[in-house]
Amino acid sequence: MASPSELDAPVDGYDLRTPYQVWRWWIESRKGEAIEQVLGTPDEIAGKRPFGLPLIRFTKFNDFGAFVTGEIRLYCDPMEAGAVKREDCMYRLRRAYVPHAAGHYKPDNPVAIWTRENFDARRLAAHLKAEGIAPDTDWWRADRAKLFSVLPSPLPMLVEHATVVRLDSGECPAMVAAMNAAENGRIDWRTDMYGIGDDVRSKPPGPHAVTVQMTLRIATPTGPATIEAPAAAFEEIVTPILTAADGCEKAREKS
């Protein structure tokens, strides 16, 4: 178990105070992978089956990487020969995240406790020595998967402590109205091939800003198309749907 006082003295020549901070950062950065596992399988809804891939998917990123991912899927009543009854379809929004920070002490939480209890300083120092990783290594630039391969993987723990929020279209007429309003909309972008002509200059996010990436799946005359872009690119199409869903979730929490 690691605490600041226990790491004050070097272990077998290694000052592990910075590696411990990298360990906490690395665990935070694995949350996105854990969330993907949680959302990897569609929900089972009695009498219905998922209709294709999610219509909308969104992921929020911070300094540590992905920390919230959500999707809206279409579920329909199945018929023979793989067809569906379109009039009986519904939408389900799922949003997944790990609500605990690896570095917190007050208030404490299960992820922070696991982080401290599984940082085995002596085992890590022996591993670093065996791998030829020098005590003066720039720990922030080192391969974190290699550094911590001797320690337990945080992934099962993060999956266990993930929270999934669900919202069905029957609970949120505003979300359904926004989905219907998005139908027949248009995405108006100019084709800009990198390295040809004048490339548009993308605005960088502000320091420590949360960024959002969205994926939209639509039908075209020749088959389905999947478009991935920053959230601002879908401002008029997707944002009203998610805003409506947020309003329904907040109203449900208050009731």
mmCIF file of N, CA and C in Angstrom, residues 49 76-87:
data_model
loop_
_atom_site.group_PDB
_atom_site.id
_atom_site.type_symbol
_atom_site.label_atom_id
_atom_site.label_comp_id
_atom_site.label_asym_id
_atom_site.label_seq_id
_atom_site.Cartn_x
_atom_site.Cartn_y
_atom_site.Cartn_z
ATOM 1 N N ARG A 49 -34.977 -6.193 -30.085
ATOM 2 C CA ARG A 49 -33.568 -6.440 -30.371
ATOM 3 C C ARG A 49 -32.947 -5.158 -30.895
ATOM 4 N N CYS A 76 -36.079 -2.558 -31.664
ATOM 5 C CA CYS A 76 -37.346 -2.791 -32.343
ATOM 6 C C CYS A 76 -37.854 -4.204 -32.061
ATOM 7 N N ASP A 77 -39.156 -4.395 -32.259
ATOM 8 C CA ASP A 77 -39.739 -5.731 -32.155
ATOM 9 C C ASP A 77 -39.308 -6.556 -33.366
ATOM 10 N N PRO A 78 -38.783 -7.761 -33.152
ATOM 11 C CA PRO A 78 -38.347 -8.577 -34.292
ATOM 12 C C PRO A 78 -39.529 -9.225 -35.003
ATOM 13 N N MET A 79 -39.372 -9.466 -36.290
ATOM 14 C CA MET A 79 -40.344 -10.193 -37.087
ATOM 15 C C MET A 79 -39.597 -11.326 -37.786
ATOM 16 N N GLU A 80 -40.293 -12.099 -38.572
ATOM 17 C CA GLU A 80 -39.656 -13.189 -39.298
ATOM 18 C C GLU A 80 -38.684 -12.647 -40.337
ATOM 19 N N ALA A 81 -37.702 -13.473 -40.672
ATOM 20 C CA ALA A 81 -36.704 -13.164 -41.712
ATOM 21 C C ALA A 81 -35.859 -11.944 -41.364
ATOM 22 N N GLY A 82 -35.735 -11.674 -40.048
ATOM 23 C CA GLY A 82 -34.846 -10.606 -39.619
ATOM 24 C C GLY A 82 -35.411 -9.211 -39.742
ATOM 25 N N ALA A 83 -36.653 -9.064 -40.167
ATOM 26 C CA ALA A 83 -37.264 -7.741 -40.290
ATOM 27 C C ALA A 83 -37.701 -7.240 -38.917
ATOM 28 N N VAL A 84 -38.077 -5.983 -38.844
ATOM 29 C CA VAL A 84 -38.533 -5.401 -37.585
ATOM 30 C C VAL A 84 -39.818 -4.624 -37.821
ATOM 31 N N LYS A 85 -40.584 -4.457 -36.738
ATOM 32 C CA LYS A 85 -41.794 -3.646 -36.786
ATOM 33 C C LYS A 85 -41.403 -2.220 -36.422
ATOM 34 N N ARG A 86 -41.297 -1.375 -37.404
ATOM 35 C CA ARG A 86 -40.796 -0.023 -37.183
ATOM 36 C C ARG A 86 -41.683 0.777 -36.234
ATOM 37 N N GLU A 87 -42.980 0.511 -36.248
ATOM 38 C CA GLU A 87 -43.878 1.297 -35.399
ATOM 39 C C GLU A 87 -43.723 0.984 -33.915
#
